[in-house]
PDB file of C-alpha atoms in Angstrom:
ATOM      1  CA  UNK A 863       6.701  46.727 -70.806  1.00 40.00           C
ATOM      2  CA  UNK A 864       8.986  43.832 -69.857  1.00 38.00           C
ATOM      3  CA  UNK A 865       9.514  45.222 -66.363  1.00 42.00           C
ATOM      4  CA  UNK A 866       5.778  45.606 -65.784  1.00 41.00           C
ATOM      5  CA  UNK A 867       5.208  42.042 -66.977  1.00 35.00           C
ATOM      6  CA  UNK A 868       7.798  40.682 -64.522  1.00 40.00           C
ATOM      7  CA  UNK A 869       6.269  42.627 -61.659  1.00 39.00           C
ATOM      8  CA  UNK A 870       2.785  41.291 -62.415  1.00 38.00           C
ATOM      9  CA  UNK A 871       4.182  37.776 -62.767  1.00 37.00           C
ATOM     10  CA  UNK A 872       5.861  38.121 -59.383  1.00 38.00           C
ATOM     11  CA  UNK A 873       2.593  39.169 -57.833  1.00 36.00           C
ATOM     12  CA  UNK A 874       0.751  36.185 -59.262  1.00 35.00           C
ATOM     13  CA  UNK A 875       3.440  33.730 -58.193  1.00 37.00           C
ATOM     14  CA  UNK A 876       3.561  35.110 -54.661  1.00 36.00           C
ATOM     15  CA  UNK A 877      -0.165  34.497 -54.283  1.00 35.00           C
ATOM     16  CA  UNK A 878       0.010  30.921 -55.539  1.00 32.00           C
ATOM     17  CA  UNK A 879       3.268  29.455 -54.241  1.00 34.00           C
ATOM     18  CA  UNK A 880       4.515  28.371 -50.781  1.00 34.00           C
ATOM     19  CA  UNK A 881       7.603  29.774 -49.091  1.00 31.00           C
ATOM     20  CA  UNK A 882       9.874  27.492 -51.110  1.00 33.00           C
ATOM     21  CA  UNK A 883       8.318  28.579 -54.407  1.00 35.00           C
ATOM     22  CA  UNK A 884       9.721  30.972 -56.990  1.00 38.00           C
ATOM     23  CA  UNK A 885       9.312  34.674 -57.588  1.00 40.00           C
ATOM     24  CA  UNK A 886      10.720  37.411 -59.794  1.00 44.00           C
ATOM     25  CA  UNK A 887      10.704  41.132 -59.086  1.00 45.00           C
ATOM     26  CA  UNK A 888      12.123  43.066 -62.010  1.00 41.00           C
ATOM     27  CA  UNK A 889      15.709  42.630 -63.163  1.00 44.00           C
ATOM     28  CA  UNK A 890      17.922  41.575 -60.302  1.00 43.00           C
ATOM     29  CA  UNK A 891      21.660  41.432 -60.733  1.00 43.00           C
ATOM     30  CA  UNK A 892      24.688  40.904 -62.903  1.00 40.00           C
ATOM     31  CA  UNK A 893      28.398  40.140 -62.746  1.00 42.00           C
ATOM     32  CA  UNK A 894      31.154  42.478 -63.869  1.00 41.00           C
ATOM     33  CA  UNK A 895      34.394  40.577 -64.410  1.00 40.00           C
ATOM     34  CA  UNK A 896      37.864  41.265 -65.767  1.00 37.00           C
ATOM     35  CA  UNK A 897      39.832  38.347 -67.185  1.00 35.00           C
ATOM     36  CA  UNK A 898      37.521  35.907 -65.484  1.00 38.00           C
ATOM     37  CA  UNK A 899      39.678  32.803 -65.709  1.00 37.00           C
ATOM     38  CA  UNK A 900      38.916  30.514 -62.804  1.00 39.00           C
ATOM     39  CA  UNK A 901      41.437  27.781 -62.130  1.00 44.00           C
ATOM     40  CA  UNK A 902      40.139  25.374 -59.540  1.00 44.00           C
ATOM     41  CA  UNK A 903      42.109  22.162 -60.020  1.00 45.00           C
ATOM     42  CA  UNK A 904      44.561  23.093 -57.264  1.00 41.00           C
ATOM     43  CA  UNK A 905      41.871  23.777 -54.680  1.00 46.00           C
ATOM     44  CA  UNK A 906      41.781  21.034 -52.034  1.00 51.00           C
ATOM     45  CA  UNK A 907      39.304  22.486 -49.575  1.00 58.00           C
ATOM     46  CA  UNK A 908      36.431  24.650 -50.862  1.00 84.00           C
ATOM     47  CA  UNK A 909      36.472  27.117 -47.967  1.00 91.00           C
ATOM     48  CA  UNK A 910      36.373  30.907 -48.237  1.00 93.00           C
ATOM     49  CA  UNK A 911      36.494  33.587 -45.575  1.00 95.00           C
ATOM     50  CA  UNK A 912      34.037  36.490 -45.774  1.00 96.00           C
ATOM     51  CA  UNK A 913      34.195  39.986 -44.307  1.00 96.00           C
ATOM     52  CA  UNK A 914      30.858  41.793 -44.018  1.00 97.00           C
ATOM     53  CA  UNK A 915      31.704  45.480 -44.370  1.00 95.00           C
ATOM     54  CA  UNK A 916      28.436  46.762 -42.915  1.00 94.00           C
ATOM     55  CA  UNK A 917      26.780  47.269 -39.554  1.00 94.00           C
ATOM     56  CA  UNK A 918      25.642  44.070 -37.749  1.00 95.00           C
ATOM     57  CA  UNK A 919      22.160  45.493 -37.188  1.00 92.00           C
ATOM     58  CA  UNK A 920      21.801  46.027 -40.927  1.00 93.00           C
ATOM     59  CA  UNK A 921      19.146  43.814 -42.536  1.00 92.00           C
ATOM     60  CA  UNK A 922      21.530  43.004 -45.392  1.00 94.00           C
ATOM     61  CA  UNK A 923      24.215  41.947 -42.894  1.00 96.00           C
ATOM     62  CA  UNK A 924      21.856  39.437 -41.321  1.00 96.00           C
ATOM     63  CA  UNK A 925      20.552  38.221 -44.690  1.00 96.00           C
ATOM     64  CA  UNK A 926      24.061  37.631 -46.013  1.00 97.00           C
ATOM     65  CA  UNK A 927      24.814  35.567 -42.903  1.00 98.00           C
ATOM     66  CA  UNK A 928      21.716  33.489 -43.686  1.00 98.00           C
ATOM     67  CA  UNK A 929      22.929  33.052 -47.262  1.00 97.00           C
ATOM     68  CA  UNK A 930      26.343  31.876 -46.067  1.00 98.00           C
ATOM     69  CA  UNK A 931      24.647  29.396 -43.741  1.00 98.00           C
ATOM     70  CA  UNK A 932      22.461  28.151 -46.590  1.00 97.00           C
ATOM     71  CA  UNK A 933      25.517  27.390 -48.732  1.00 97.00           C
ATOM     72  CA  UNK A 934      27.275  25.782 -45.757  1.00 97.00           C
ATOM     73  CA  UNK A 935      24.267  23.524 -45.203  1.00 96.00           C
ATOM     74  CA  UNK A 936      24.663  22.083 -48.710  1.00 95.00           C
ATOM     75  CA  UNK A 937      27.942  20.452 -47.690  1.00 92.00           C
ATOM     76  CA  UNK A 938      29.501  21.508 -50.996  1.00 93.00           C
ATOM     77  CA  UNK A 939      31.136  24.721 -49.814  1.00 93.00           C
ATOM     78  CA  UNK A 940      31.997  26.458 -46.564  1.00 95.00           C
ATOM     79  CA  UNK A 941      31.927  30.189 -45.890  1.00 97.00           C
ATOM     80  CA  UNK A 942      33.541  31.471 -42.699  1.00 97.00           C
ATOM     81  CA  UNK A 943      32.940  34.991 -41.454  1.00 98.00           C
ATOM     82  CA  UNK A 944      36.028  36.889 -40.260  1.00 97.00           C
ATOM     83  CA  UNK A 945      36.309  40.068 -38.184  1.00 96.00           C
ATOM     84  CA  UNK A 946      39.133  41.689 -40.155  1.00 94.00           C
ATOM     85  CA  UNK A 947      38.997  42.649 -43.818  1.00 93.00           C
ATOM     86  CA  UNK A 948      42.618  41.676 -44.373  1.00 91.00           C
ATOM     87  CA  UNK A 949      41.779  38.081 -43.439  1.00 93.00           C
ATOM     88  CA  UNK A 950      38.955  37.810 -45.969  1.00 92.00           C
ATOM     89  CA  UNK A 951      38.835  36.104 -49.342  1.00 90.00           C
ATOM     90  CA  UNK A 952      35.487  37.757 -50.109  1.00 93.00           C
ATOM     91  CA  UNK A 953      34.369  41.250 -49.104  1.00 93.00           C
ATOM     92  CA  UNK A 954      30.692  42.236 -48.910  1.00 94.00           C
ATOM     93  CA  UNK A 955      29.638  45.891 -48.910  1.00 92.00           C
ATOM     94  CA  UNK A 956      26.332  47.772 -48.964  1.00 91.00           C
ATOM     95  CA  UNK A 957      26.959  50.914 -50.985  1.00 85.00           C
ATOM     96  CA  UNK A 958      23.830  52.656 -52.247  1.00 86.00           C
ATOM     97  CA  UNK A 959      23.983  53.113 -56.026  1.00 83.00           C
ATOM     98  CA  UNK A 960      20.850  54.593 -57.549  1.00 81.00           C
ATOM     99  CA  UNK A 961      22.699  54.914 -60.863  1.00 79.00           C
ATOM    100  CA  UNK A 962      23.042  51.119 -61.106  1.00 77.00           C
ATOM    101  CA  UNK A 963      19.514  49.636 -61.293  1.00 75.00           C
ATOM    102  CA  UNK A 964      20.458  46.304 -59.729  1.00 80.00           C
ATOM    103  CA  UNK A 965      20.146  45.123 -56.124  1.00 82.00           C
ATOM    104  CA  UNK A 966      23.381  43.136 -56.169  1.00 83.00           C
ATOM    105  CA  UNK A 967      26.624  43.040 -58.133  1.00 82.00           C
ATOM    106  CA  UNK A 968      29.594  40.694 -57.771  1.00 80.00           C
ATOM    107  CA  UNK A 969      32.915  42.020 -59.011  1.00 75.00           C
ATOM    108  CA  UNK A 970      35.131  39.025 -59.774  1.00 71.00           C
ATOM    109  CA  UNK A 971      38.710  39.318 -61.023  1.00 60.00           C
ATOM    110  CA  UNK A 972      41.240  36.916 -62.492  1.00 47.00           C
ATOM    111  CA  UNK A 973      42.176  33.820 -60.486  1.00 41.00           C
ATOM    112  CA  UNK A 974      39.907  34.700 -57.579  1.00 41.00           C
ATOM    113  CA  UNK A 975      40.093  31.146 -56.294  1.00 40.00           C
ATOM    114  CA  UNK A 976      43.863  31.280 -55.857  1.00 37.00           C
ATOM    115  CA  UNK A 977      44.163  34.358 -53.710  1.00 35.00           C
ATOM    116  CA  UNK A 978      45.691  34.237 -50.256  1.00 36.00           C
ATOM    117  CA  UNK A 979      45.125  36.385 -47.203  1.00 37.00           C
ATOM    118  CA  UNK A 980      47.638  39.005 -48.310  1.00 37.00           C
ATOM    119  CA  UNK A 981      46.236  39.354 -51.826  1.00 34.00           C
ATOM    120  CA  UNK A 982      43.215  41.412 -50.846  1.00 37.00           C
ATOM    121  CA  UNK A 983      43.349  43.496 -54.039  1.00 43.00           C
ATOM    122  CA  UNK A 984      42.347  40.422 -56.021  1.00 47.00           C
ATOM    123  CA  UNK A 985      39.464  39.456 -53.786  1.00 68.00           C
ATOM    124  CA  UNK A 986      35.969  39.270 -55.231  1.00 83.00           C
ATOM    125  CA  UNK A 987      33.766  42.043 -53.897  1.00 88.00           C
ATOM    126  CA  UNK A 988      30.002  41.766 -53.533  1.00 90.00           C
ATOM    127  CA  UNK A 989      28.035  44.988 -53.331  1.00 90.00           C
ATOM    128  CA  UNK A 990      24.464  44.765 -52.067  1.00 91.00           C
ATOM    129  CA  UNK A 991      22.595  47.851 -53.223  1.00 87.00           C
ATOM    130  CA  UNK A 992      20.244  49.318 -50.563  1.00 89.00           C
ATOM    131  CA  UNK A 993      18.779  51.612 -53.223  1.00 86.00           C
ATOM    132  CA  UNK A 994      16.839  48.593 -54.468  1.00 85.00           C
ATOM    133  CA  UNK A 995      17.154  46.078 -51.638  1.00 87.00           C
ATOM    134  CA  UNK A 996      14.602  47.709 -49.373  1.00 86.00           C
ATOM    135  CA  UNK A 997      10.970  47.148 -48.479  1.00 83.00           C
ATOM    136  CA  UNK A 998       9.840  50.508 -49.812  1.00 85.00           C
ATOM    137  CA  UNK A 999      11.144  49.666 -53.280  1.00 81.00           C
ATOM    138  CA  UNK A1000       9.455  46.262 -53.334  1.00 78.00           C
ATOM    139  CA  UNK A1001       6.178  47.650 -52.025  1.00 77.00           C
ATOM    140  CA  UNK A1002       6.263  50.333 -54.690  1.00 77.00           C
ATOM    141  CA  UNK A1003       6.864  47.727 -57.386  1.00 73.00           C
ATOM    142  CA  UNK A1004       3.947  45.611 -56.189  1.00 72.00           C
ATOM    143  CA  UNK A1005       1.531  48.343 -55.096  1.00 69.00           C
ATOM    144  CA  UNK A1006      -0.893  47.553 -57.941  1.00 62.00           C
ATOM    145  CA  UNK A1007      -0.629  43.776 -57.603  1.00 67.00           C
ATOM    146  CA  UNK A1008      -3.149  43.313 -54.811  1.00 69.00           C
ATOM    147  CA  UNK A1009      -0.714  41.409 -52.583  1.00 69.00           C
ATOM    148  CA  UNK A1010      -1.345  41.974 -48.843  1.00 74.00           C
ATOM    149  CA  UNK A1011       1.393  43.789 -46.932  1.00 70.00           C
ATOM    150  CA  UNK A1012       2.462  40.676 -45.013  1.00 74.00           C
ATOM    151  CA  UNK A1013       3.007  38.743 -48.245  1.00 80.00           C
ATOM    152  CA  UNK A1014       4.913  41.654 -49.740  1.00 81.00           C
ATOM    153  CA  UNK A1015       7.290  41.510 -46.778  1.00 82.00           C
ATOM    154  CA  UNK A1016       7.713  37.777 -47.339  1.00 83.00           C
ATOM    155  CA  UNK A1017       8.486  38.381 -51.014  1.00 83.00           C
ATOM    156  CA  UNK A1018      11.084  40.972 -50.040  1.00 85.00           C
ATOM    157  CA  UNK A1019      12.787  38.640 -47.550  1.00 89.00           C
ATOM    158  CA  UNK A1020      12.874  35.723 -49.982  1.00 88.00           C
ATOM    159  CA  UNK A1021      14.061  37.895 -52.852  1.00 87.00           C
ATOM    160  CA  UNK A1022      16.866  39.442 -50.800  1.00 91.00           C
ATOM    161  CA  UNK A1023      18.068  36.060 -49.518  1.00 94.00           C
ATOM    162  CA  UNK A1024      18.090  34.606 -53.043  1.00 94.00           C
ATOM    163  CA  UNK A1025      20.163  37.546 -54.274  1.00 93.00           C
ATOM    164  CA  UNK A1026      22.712  37.080 -51.463  1.00 95.00           C
ATOM    165  CA  UNK A1027      22.978  33.360 -52.241  1.00 96.00           C
ATOM    166  CA  UNK A1028      23.317  34.202 -55.944  1.00 94.00           C
ATOM    167  CA  UNK A1029      26.151  36.686 -55.428  1.00 93.00           C
ATOM    168  CA  UNK A1030      28.035  34.288 -53.151  1.00 95.00           C
ATOM    169  CA  UNK A1031      27.738  31.750 -55.961  1.00 94.00           C
ATOM    170  CA  UNK A1032      29.447  34.178 -58.346  1.00 91.00           C
ATOM    171  CA  UNK A1033      32.150  34.915 -55.780  1.00 91.00           C
ATOM    172  CA  UNK A1034      33.145  31.236 -55.694  1.00 90.00           C
ATOM    173  CA  UNK A1035      33.160  30.855 -59.468  1.00 87.00           C
ATOM    174  CA  UNK A1036      29.635  29.980 -60.579  1.00 91.00           C
ATOM    175  CA  UNK A1037      28.303  31.650 -63.721  1.00 89.00           C
ATOM    176  CA  UNK A1038      24.686  32.334 -64.618  1.00 91.00           C
ATOM    177  CA  UNK A1039      22.783  29.076 -65.078  1.00 93.00           C
ATOM    178  CA  UNK A1040      20.926  28.925 -68.386  1.00 92.00           C
ATOM    179  CA  UNK A1041      19.407  25.453 -68.075  1.00 94.00           C
ATOM    180  CA  UNK A1042      15.755  24.516 -67.635  1.00 94.00           C
ATOM    181  CA  UNK A1043      15.995  23.469 -63.978  1.00 95.00           C
ATOM    182  CA  UNK A1044      15.274  25.879 -61.110  1.00 94.00           C
ATOM    183  CA  UNK A1045      18.490  27.537 -59.934  1.00 96.00           C
ATOM    184  CA  UNK A1046      19.571  30.350 -57.658  1.00 96.00           C
ATOM    185  CA  UNK A1047      22.189  31.192 -60.304  1.00 94.00           C
ATOM    186  CA  UNK A1048      19.746  32.285 -62.987  1.00 93.00           C
ATOM    187  CA  UNK A1049      19.929  35.966 -63.953  1.00 87.00           C
ATOM    188  CA  UNK A1050      16.689  36.553 -62.058  1.00 81.00           C
ATOM    189  CA  UNK A1051      17.099  34.301 -59.004  1.00 79.00           C
ATOM    190  CA  UNK A1052      13.574  33.314 -58.063  1.00 76.00           C
ATOM    191  CA  UNK A1053      14.407  30.370 -55.818  1.00 91.00           C
ATOM    192  CA  UNK A1054      16.933  29.571 -53.083  1.00 95.00           C
ATOM    193  CA  UNK A1055      19.904  27.239 -53.649  1.00 97.00           C
ATOM    194  CA  UNK A1056      18.813  24.199 -55.650  1.00 96.00           C
ATOM    195  CA  UNK A1057      20.286  20.693 -56.223  1.00 96.00           C
ATOM    196  CA  UNK A1058      21.635  21.782 -59.618  1.00 96.00           C
ATOM    197  CA  UNK A1059      23.583  24.582 -57.905  1.00 96.00           C
ATOM    198  CA  UNK A1060      25.156  22.159 -55.454  1.00 95.00           C
ATOM    199  CA  UNK A1061      25.986  19.835 -58.336  1.00 95.00           C
ATOM    200  CA  UNK A1062      27.652  22.664 -60.262  1.00 94.00           C
ATOM    201  CA  UNK A1063      29.782  23.608 -57.250  1.00 93.00           C
ATOM    202  CA  UNK A1064      30.912  19.999 -56.904  1.00 92.00           C
ATOM    203  CA  UNK A1065      31.815  19.879 -60.589  1.00 90.00           C
ATOM    204  CA  UNK A1066      33.688  23.182 -60.407  1.00 88.00           C
ATOM    205  CA  UNK A1067      35.775  22.057 -57.443  1.00 86.00           C
ATOM    206  CA  UNK A1068      36.165  18.472 -58.629  1.00 83.00           C
ATOM    207  CA  UNK A1069      34.367  17.073 -55.608  1.00 82.00           C
ATOM    208  CA  UNK A1070      32.643  13.704 -55.445  1.00 70.00           C
ATOM    209  CA  UNK A1071      28.882  13.704 -55.955  1.00 60.00           C
TER     210      UNK A1071
END
């Protein structure tokens, strides 16, 4: 019942809001963490390298690059893509997992913000799940909503980008945002990166406002 309600709500929102508006399509993602103790006081430059372990022509590859650019444009954090996995602080994969009903999962381990290039075993790993991050899935979810095909594609693109931005947020230490303001870090990210997200990054890394 809850899932059907969220799908119908997503359909209604997509018909009424502009590109920068919000949307929700079912349950989106979660974070699995072990000993998640983030120590950030020693970080001087909030920069992290990212290795995209997927094919460049992959839609998720391109969307993750857009998400990295979106965070970079905030001025609060910088993601740099690298060509070798061993040089990466964050690794992004696209393993299909039908048994995990979530489009994205960030696995974050202890002291992820202190790792160096040679400590790849401690790196946070983001897995984007093609089993749910695909147009066919979204169209199936919204088939009874009455949304035209072109708007369904727009919903899919916006939803996927928000999930990528959300998972990058987890990888740099942000938790789910439970406040009243719009935020990409809510459990169901319905909007892109918001001012409150930038503010929370600045607080986490002890940066000036």
